[in-house]
CSV table of N, CA and C in Angstrom, one decimal:
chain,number,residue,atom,x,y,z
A,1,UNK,N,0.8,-1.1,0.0
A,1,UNK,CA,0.0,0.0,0.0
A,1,UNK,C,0.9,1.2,0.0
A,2,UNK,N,0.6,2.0,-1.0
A,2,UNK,CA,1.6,3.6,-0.9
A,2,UNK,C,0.8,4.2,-0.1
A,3,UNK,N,1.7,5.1,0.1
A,3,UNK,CA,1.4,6.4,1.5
A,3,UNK,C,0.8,7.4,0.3
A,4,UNK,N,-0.5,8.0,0.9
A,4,UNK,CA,-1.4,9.0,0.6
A,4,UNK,C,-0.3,10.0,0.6
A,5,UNK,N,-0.5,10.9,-1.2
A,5,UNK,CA,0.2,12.0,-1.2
A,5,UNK,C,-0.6,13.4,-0.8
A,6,UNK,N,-0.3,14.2,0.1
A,6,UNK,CA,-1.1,15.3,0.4
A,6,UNK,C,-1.5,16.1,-0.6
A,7,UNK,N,-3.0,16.5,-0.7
A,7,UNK,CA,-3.4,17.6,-2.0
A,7,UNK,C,-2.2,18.8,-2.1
A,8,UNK,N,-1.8,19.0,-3.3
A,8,UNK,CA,-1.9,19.8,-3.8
A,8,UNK,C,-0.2,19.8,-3.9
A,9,UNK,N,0.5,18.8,-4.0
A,9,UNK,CA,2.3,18.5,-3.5
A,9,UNK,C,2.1,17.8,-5.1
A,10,UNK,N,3.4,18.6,-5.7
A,10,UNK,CA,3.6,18.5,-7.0
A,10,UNK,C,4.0,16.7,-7.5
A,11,UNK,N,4.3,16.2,-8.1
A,11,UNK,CA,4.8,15.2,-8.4
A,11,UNK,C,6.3,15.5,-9.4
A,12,UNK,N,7.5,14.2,-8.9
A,12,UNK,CA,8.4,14.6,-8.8
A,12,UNK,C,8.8,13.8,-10.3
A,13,UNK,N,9.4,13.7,-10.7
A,13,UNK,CA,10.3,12.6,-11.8
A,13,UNK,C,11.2,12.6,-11.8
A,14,UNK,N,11.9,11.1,-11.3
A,14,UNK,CA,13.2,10.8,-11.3
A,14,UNK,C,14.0,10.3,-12.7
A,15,UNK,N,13.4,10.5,-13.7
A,15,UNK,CA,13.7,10.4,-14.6
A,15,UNK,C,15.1,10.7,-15.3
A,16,UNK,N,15.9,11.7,-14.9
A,16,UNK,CA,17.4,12.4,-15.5
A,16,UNK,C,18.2,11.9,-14.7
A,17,UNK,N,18.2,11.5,-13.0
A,17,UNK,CA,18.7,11.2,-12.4
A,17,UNK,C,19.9,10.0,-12.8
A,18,UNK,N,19.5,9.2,-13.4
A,18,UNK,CA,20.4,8.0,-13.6
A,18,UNK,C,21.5,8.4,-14.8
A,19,UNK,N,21.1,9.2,-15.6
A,19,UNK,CA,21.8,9.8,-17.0
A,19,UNK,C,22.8,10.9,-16.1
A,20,UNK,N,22.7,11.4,-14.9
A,20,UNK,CA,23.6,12.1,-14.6
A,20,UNK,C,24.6,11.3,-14.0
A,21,UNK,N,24.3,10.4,-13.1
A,21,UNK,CA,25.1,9.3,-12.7
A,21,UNK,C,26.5,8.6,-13.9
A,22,UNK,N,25.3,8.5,-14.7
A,22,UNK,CA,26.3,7.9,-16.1
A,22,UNK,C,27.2,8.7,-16.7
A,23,UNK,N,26.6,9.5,-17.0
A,23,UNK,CA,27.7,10.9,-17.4
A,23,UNK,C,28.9,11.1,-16.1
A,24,UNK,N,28.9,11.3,-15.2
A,24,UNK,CA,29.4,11.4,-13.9
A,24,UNK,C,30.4,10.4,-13.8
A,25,UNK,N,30.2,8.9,-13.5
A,25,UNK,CA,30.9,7.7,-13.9
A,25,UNK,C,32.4,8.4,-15.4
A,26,UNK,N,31.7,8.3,-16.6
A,26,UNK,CA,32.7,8.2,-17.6
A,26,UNK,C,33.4,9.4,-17.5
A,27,UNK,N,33.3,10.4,-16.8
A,27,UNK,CA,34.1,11.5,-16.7
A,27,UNK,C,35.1,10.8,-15.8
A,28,UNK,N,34.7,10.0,-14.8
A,28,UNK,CA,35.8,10.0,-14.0
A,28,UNK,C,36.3,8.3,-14.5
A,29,UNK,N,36.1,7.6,-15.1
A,29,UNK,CA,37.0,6.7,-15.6
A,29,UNK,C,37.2,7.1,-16.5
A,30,UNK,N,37.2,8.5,-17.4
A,30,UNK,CA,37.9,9.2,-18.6
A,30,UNK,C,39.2,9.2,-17.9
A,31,UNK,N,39.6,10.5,-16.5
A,31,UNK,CA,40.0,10.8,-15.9
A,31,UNK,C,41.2,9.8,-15.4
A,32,UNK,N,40.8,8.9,-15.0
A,32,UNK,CA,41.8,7.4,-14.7
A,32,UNK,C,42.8,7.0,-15.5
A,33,UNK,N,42.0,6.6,-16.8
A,33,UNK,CA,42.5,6.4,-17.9
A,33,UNK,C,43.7,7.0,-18.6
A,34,UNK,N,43.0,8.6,-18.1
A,34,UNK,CA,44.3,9.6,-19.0
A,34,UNK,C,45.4,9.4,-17.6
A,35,UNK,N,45.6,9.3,-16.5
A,35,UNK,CA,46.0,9.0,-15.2
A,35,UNK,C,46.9,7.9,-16.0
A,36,UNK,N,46.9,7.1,-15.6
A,36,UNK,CA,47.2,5.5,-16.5
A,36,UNK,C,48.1,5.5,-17.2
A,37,UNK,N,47.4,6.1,-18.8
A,37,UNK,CA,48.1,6.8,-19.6
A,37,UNK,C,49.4,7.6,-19.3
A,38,UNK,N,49.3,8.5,-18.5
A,38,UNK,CA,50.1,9.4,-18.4
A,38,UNK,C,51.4,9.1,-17.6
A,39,UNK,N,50.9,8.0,-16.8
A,39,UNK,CA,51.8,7.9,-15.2
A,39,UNK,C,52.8,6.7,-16.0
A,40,UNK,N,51.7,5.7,-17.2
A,40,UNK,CA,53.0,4.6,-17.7
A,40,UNK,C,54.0,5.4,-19.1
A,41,UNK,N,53.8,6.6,-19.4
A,41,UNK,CA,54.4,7.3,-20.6
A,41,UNK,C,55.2,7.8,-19.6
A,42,UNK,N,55.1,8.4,-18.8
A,42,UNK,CA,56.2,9.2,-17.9
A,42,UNK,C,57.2,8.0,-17.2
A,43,UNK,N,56.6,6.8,-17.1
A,43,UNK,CA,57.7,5.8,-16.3
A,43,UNK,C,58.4,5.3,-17.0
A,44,UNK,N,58.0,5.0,-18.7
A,44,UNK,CA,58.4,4.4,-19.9
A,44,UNK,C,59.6,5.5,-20.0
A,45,UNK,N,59.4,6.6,-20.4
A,45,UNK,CA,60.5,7.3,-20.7
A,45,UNK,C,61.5,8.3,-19.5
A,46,UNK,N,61.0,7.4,-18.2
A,46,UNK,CA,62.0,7.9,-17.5
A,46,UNK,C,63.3,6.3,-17.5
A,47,UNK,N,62.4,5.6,-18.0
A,47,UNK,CA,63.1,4.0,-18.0
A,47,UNK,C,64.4,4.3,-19.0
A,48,UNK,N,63.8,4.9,-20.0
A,48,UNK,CA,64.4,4.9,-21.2
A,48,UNK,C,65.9,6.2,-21.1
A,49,UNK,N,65.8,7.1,-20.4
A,49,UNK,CA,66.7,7.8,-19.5
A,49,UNK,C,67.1,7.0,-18.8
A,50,UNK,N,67.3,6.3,-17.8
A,50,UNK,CA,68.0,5.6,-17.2
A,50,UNK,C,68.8,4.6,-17.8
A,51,UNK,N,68.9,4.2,-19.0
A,51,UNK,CA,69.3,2.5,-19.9
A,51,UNK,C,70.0,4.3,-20.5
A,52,UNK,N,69.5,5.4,-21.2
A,52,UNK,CA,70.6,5.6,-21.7
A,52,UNK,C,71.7,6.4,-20.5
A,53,UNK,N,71.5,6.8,-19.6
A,53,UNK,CA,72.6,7.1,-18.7
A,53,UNK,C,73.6,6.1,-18.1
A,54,UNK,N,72.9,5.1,-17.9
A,54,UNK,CA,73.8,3.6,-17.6
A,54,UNK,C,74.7,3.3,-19.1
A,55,UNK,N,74.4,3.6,-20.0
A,55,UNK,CA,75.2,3.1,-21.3
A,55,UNK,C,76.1,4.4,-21.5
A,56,UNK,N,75.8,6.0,-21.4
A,56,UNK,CA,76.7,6.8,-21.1
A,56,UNK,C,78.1,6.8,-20.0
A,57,UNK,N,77.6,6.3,-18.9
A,57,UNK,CA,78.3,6.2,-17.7
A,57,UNK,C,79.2,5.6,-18.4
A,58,UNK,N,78.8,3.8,-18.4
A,58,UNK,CA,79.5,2.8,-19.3
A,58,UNK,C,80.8,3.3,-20.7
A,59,UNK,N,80.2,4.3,-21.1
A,59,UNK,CA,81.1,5.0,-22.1
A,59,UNK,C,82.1,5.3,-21.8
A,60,UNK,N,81.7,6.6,-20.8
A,60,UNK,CA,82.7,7.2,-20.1
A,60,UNK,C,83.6,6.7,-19.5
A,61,UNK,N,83.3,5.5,-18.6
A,61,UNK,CA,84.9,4.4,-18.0
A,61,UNK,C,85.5,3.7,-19.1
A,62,UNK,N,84.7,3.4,-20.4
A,62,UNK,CA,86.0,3.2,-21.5
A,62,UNK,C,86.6,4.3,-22.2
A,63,UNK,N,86.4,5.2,-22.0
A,63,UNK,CA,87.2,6.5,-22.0
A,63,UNK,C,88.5,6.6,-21.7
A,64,UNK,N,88.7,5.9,-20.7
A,64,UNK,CA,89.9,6.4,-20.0
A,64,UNK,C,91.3,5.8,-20.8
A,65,UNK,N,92.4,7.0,-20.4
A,65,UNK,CA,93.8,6.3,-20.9
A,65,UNK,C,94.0,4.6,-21.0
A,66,UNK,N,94.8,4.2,-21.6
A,66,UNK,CA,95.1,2.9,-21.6
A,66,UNK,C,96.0,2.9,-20.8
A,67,UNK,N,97.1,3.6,-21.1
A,67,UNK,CA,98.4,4.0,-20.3
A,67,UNK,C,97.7,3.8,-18.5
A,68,UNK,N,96.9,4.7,-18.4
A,68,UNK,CA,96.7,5.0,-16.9
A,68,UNK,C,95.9,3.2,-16.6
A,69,UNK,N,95.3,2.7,-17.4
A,69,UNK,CA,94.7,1.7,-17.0
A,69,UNK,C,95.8,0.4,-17.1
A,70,UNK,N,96.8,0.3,-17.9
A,70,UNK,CA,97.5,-0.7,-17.5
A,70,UNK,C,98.8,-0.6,-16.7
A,71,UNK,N,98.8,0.6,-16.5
A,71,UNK,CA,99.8,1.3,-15.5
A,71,UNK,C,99.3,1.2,-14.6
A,72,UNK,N,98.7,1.2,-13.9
A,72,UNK,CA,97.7,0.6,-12.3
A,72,UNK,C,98.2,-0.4,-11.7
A,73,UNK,N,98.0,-0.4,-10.7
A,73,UNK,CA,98.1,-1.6,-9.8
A,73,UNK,C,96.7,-1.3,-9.2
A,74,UNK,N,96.4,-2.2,-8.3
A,74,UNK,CA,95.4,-2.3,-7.7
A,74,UNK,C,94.6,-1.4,-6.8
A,75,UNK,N,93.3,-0.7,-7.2
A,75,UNK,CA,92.6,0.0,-6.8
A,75,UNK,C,92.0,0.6,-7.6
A,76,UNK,N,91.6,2.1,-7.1
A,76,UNK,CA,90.5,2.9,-8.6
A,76,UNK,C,91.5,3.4,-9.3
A,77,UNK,N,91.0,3.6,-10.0
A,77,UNK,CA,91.4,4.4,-11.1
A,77,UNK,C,90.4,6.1,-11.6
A,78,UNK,N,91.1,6.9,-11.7
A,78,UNK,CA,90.3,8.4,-11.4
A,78,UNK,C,90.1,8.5,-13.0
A,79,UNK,N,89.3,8.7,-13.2
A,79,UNK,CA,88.2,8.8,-14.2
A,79,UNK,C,88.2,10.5,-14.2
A,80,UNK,N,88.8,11.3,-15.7
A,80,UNK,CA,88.8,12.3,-16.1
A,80,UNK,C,87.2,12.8,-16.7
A,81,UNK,N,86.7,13.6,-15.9
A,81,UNK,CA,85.3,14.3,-16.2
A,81,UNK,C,85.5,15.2,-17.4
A,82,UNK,N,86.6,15.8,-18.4
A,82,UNK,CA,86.3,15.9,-19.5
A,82,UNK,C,86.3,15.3,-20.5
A,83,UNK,N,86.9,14.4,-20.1
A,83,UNK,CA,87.2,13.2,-21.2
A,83,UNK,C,86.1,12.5,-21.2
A,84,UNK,N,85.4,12.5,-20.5
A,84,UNK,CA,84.0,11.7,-20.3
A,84,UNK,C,82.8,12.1,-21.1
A,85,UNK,N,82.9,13.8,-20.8
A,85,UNK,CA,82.3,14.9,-21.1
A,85,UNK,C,82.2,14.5,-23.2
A,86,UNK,N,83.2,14.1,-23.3
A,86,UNK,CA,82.8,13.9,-24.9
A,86,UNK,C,82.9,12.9,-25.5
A,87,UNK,N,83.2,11.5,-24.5
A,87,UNK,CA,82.5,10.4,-24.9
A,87,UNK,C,81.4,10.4,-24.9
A,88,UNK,N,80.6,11.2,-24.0
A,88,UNK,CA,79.1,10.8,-23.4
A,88,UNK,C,78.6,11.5,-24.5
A,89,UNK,N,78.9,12.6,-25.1
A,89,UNK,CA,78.3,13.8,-25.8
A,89,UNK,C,78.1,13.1,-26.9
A,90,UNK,N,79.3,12.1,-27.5
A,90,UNK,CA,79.5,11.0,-28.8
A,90,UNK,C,78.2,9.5,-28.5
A,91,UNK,N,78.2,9.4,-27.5
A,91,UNK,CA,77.3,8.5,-27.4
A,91,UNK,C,75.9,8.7,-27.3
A,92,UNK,N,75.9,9.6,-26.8
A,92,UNK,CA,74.2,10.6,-26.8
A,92,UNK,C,74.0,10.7,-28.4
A,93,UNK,N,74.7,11.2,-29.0
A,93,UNK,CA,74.3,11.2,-30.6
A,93,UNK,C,74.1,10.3,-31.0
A,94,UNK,N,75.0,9.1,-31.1
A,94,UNK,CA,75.3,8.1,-31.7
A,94,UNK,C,73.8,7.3,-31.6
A,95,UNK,N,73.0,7.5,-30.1
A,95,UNK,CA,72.2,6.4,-29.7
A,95,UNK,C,70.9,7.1,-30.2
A,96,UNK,N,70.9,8.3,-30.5
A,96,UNK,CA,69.7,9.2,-31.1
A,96,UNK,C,68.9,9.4,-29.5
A,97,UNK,N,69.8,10.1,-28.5
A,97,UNK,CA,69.2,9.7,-27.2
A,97,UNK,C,67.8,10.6,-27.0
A,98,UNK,N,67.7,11.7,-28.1
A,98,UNK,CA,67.0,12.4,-27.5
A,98,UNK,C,65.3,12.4,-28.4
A,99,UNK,N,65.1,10.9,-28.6
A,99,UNK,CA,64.0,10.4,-29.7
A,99,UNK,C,63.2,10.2,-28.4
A,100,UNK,N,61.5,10.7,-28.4
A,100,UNK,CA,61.0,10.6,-27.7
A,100,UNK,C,61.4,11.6,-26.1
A,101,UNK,N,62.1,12.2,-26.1
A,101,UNK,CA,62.6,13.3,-24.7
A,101,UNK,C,62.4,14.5,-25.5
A,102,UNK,N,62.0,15.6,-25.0
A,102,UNK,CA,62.2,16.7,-25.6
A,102,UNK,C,63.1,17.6,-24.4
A,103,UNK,N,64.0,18.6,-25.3
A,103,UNK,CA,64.9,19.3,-24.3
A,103,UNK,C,65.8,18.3,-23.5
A,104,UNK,N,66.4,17.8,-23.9
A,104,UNK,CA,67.3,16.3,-23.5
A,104,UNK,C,68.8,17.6,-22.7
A,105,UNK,N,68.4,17.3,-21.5
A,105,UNK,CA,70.0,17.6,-21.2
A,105,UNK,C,70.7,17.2,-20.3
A,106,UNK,N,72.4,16.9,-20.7
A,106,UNK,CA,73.1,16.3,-19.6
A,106,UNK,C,73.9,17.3,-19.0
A,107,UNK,N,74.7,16.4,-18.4
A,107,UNK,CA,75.9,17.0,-17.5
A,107,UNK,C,76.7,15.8,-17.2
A,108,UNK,N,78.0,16.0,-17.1
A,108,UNK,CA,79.0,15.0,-16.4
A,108,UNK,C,80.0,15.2,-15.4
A,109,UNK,N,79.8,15.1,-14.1
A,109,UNK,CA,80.3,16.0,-13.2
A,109,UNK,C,81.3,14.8,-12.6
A,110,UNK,N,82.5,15.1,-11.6
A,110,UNK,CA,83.6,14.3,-11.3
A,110,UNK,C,82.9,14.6,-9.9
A,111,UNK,N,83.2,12.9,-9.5
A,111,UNK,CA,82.9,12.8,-7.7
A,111,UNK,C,83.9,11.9,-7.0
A,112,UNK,N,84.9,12.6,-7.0
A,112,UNK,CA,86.2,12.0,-6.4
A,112,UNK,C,86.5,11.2,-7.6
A,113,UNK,N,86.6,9.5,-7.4
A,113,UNK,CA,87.2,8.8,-8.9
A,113,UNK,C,86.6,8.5,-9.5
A,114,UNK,N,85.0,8.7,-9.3
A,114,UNK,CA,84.1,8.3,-10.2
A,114,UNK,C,83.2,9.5,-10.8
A,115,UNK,N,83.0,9.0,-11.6
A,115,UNK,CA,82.5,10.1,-12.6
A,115,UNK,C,80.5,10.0,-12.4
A,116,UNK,N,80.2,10.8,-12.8
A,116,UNK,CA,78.6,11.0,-12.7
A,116,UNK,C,78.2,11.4,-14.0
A,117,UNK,N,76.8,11.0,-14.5
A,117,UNK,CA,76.3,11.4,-15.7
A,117,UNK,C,75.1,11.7,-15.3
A,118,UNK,N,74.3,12.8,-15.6
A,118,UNK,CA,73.1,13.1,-15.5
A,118,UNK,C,72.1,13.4,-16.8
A,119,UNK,N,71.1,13.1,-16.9
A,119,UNK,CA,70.2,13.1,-17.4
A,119,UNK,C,69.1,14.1,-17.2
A,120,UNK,N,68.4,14.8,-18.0
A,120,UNK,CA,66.9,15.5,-17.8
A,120,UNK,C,66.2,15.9,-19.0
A,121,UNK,N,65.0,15.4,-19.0
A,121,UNK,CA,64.2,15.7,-20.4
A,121,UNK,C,63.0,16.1,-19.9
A,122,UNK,N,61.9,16.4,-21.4
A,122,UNK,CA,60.7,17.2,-20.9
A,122,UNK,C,59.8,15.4,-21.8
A,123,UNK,N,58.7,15.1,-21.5
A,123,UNK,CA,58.0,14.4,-21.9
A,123,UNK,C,56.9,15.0,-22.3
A,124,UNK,N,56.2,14.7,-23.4
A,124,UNK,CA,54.7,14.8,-23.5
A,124,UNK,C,54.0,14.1,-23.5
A,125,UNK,N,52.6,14.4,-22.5
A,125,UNK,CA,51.6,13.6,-22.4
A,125,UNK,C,50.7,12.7,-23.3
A,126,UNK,N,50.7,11.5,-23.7
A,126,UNK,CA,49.4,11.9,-24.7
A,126,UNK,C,48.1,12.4,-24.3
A,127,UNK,N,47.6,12.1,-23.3
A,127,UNK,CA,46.2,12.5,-22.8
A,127,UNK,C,46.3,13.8,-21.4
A,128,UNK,N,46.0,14.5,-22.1
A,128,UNK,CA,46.3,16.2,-21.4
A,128,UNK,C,44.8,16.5,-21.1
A,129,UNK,N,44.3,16.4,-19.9
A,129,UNK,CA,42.9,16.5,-20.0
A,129,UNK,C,43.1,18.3,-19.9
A,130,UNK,N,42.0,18.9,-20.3
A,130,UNK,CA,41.9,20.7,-20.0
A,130,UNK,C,42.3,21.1,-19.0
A,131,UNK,N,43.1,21.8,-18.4
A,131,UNK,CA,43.5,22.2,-17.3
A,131,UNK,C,44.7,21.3,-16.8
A,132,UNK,N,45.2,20.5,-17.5
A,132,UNK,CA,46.3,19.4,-16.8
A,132,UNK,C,47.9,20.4,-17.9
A,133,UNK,N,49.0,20.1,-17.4
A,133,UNK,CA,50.0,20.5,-18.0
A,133,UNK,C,50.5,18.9,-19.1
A,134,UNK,N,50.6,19.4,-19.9
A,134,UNK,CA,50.8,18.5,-21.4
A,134,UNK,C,52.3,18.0,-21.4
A,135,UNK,N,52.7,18.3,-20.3
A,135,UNK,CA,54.3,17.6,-20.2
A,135,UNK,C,54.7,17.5,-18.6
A,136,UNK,N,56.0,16.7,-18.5
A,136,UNK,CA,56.5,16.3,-17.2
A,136,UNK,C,57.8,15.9,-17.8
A,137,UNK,N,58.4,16.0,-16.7
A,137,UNK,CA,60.2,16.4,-16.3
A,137,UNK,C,60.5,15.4,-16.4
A,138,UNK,N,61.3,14.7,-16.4
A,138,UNK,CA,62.0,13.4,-16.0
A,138,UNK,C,63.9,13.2,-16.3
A,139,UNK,N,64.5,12.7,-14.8
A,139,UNK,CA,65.6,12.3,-14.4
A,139,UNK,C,65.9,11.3,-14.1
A,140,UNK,N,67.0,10.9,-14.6
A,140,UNK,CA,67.7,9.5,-14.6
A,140,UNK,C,69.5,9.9,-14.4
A,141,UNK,N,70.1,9.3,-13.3
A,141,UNK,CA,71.4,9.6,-13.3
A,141,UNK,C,72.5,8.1,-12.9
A,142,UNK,N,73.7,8.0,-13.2
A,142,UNK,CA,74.5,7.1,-12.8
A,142,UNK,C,75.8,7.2,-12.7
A,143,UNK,N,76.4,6.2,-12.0
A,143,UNK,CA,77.5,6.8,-11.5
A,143,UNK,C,78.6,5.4,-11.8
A,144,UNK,N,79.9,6.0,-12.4
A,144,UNK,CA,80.9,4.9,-12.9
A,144,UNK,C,82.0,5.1,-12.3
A,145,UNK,N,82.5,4.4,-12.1
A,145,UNK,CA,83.8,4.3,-11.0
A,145,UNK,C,84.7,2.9,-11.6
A,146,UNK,N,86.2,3.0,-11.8
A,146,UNK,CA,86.7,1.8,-12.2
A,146,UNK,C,87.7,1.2,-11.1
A,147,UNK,N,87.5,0.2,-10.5
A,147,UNK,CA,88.3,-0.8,-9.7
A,147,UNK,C,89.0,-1.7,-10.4
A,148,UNK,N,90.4,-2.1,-10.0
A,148,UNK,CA,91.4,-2.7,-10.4
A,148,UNK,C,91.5,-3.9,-8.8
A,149,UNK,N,91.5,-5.2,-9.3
A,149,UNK,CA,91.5,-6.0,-8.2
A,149,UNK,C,92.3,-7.5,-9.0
């Protein structure tokens, strides 16, 4: 039995109600998606920065003198940060490092006998919802050092 509506109390329709729901829903699994999207393009090409700094690093300790490397005896060996500086700069070309990075820039800085390579690029998003910024930063660095044992 329904409850008696009092004279004169409009009648309501819930009729839109579910269509807003729905609309509401795909906005926000739009929202995820571009999330998703965005968060595995930004990890992909910070990945991709990292494999190329590990292979620059890698460069740069075959860089070094021969002389100084077979002249050694046992321990490090000091790794020249300009000599590095334009292996890395040769290998960065060579590997087309800056395919998919926009604004690609390094640096190779000396840290006692090991040398440092850094990385920084700009990425773009594919899915930039209105109001979101259509790129992110991304850094990747490594560090080479040669031991004699």
């Amino acid at each position: 039995m329904s409850a008696a509506r009092p004279a004169g109390t409009p009648v309501r329709s819930e009729g839109g109600q579910v269509t807003v729901m729905i609309v509401g829903f795909f906005v926000v699994a739009g929202l995820v998606v571009a999330m998703a999207v965005n968060a595995s393009t930004a990890y992909l090409a910070q990945r991709r920065l990292a494999d190329l700094a590990d292979g620059a690093a890698l460069a740069a300790s075959e860089g070094v003198a021969r002389a100084s490397l077979y002249g050694a005896g046992e321990g490090t060996i000091a790794l020249d940060a300009g000599a590095a500086r334009a292996v890395v700069g040769d290998y960065l070309r060579t590997t087309g490092a800056d395919a998919g990075v926009d604004s690609l820039v390094w640096d190779v800085e000396q840290t006692g006998d090991a040398v440092r390579v850094r990385l920084r690029g700009t990425v773009r998003m594919p899915l930039a919802p209105p109001g979101w910024d259509g790129t992110t930063q991304v850094d990747a660095d490594a560090v080479v050092e040669l031991r004699i044992s």
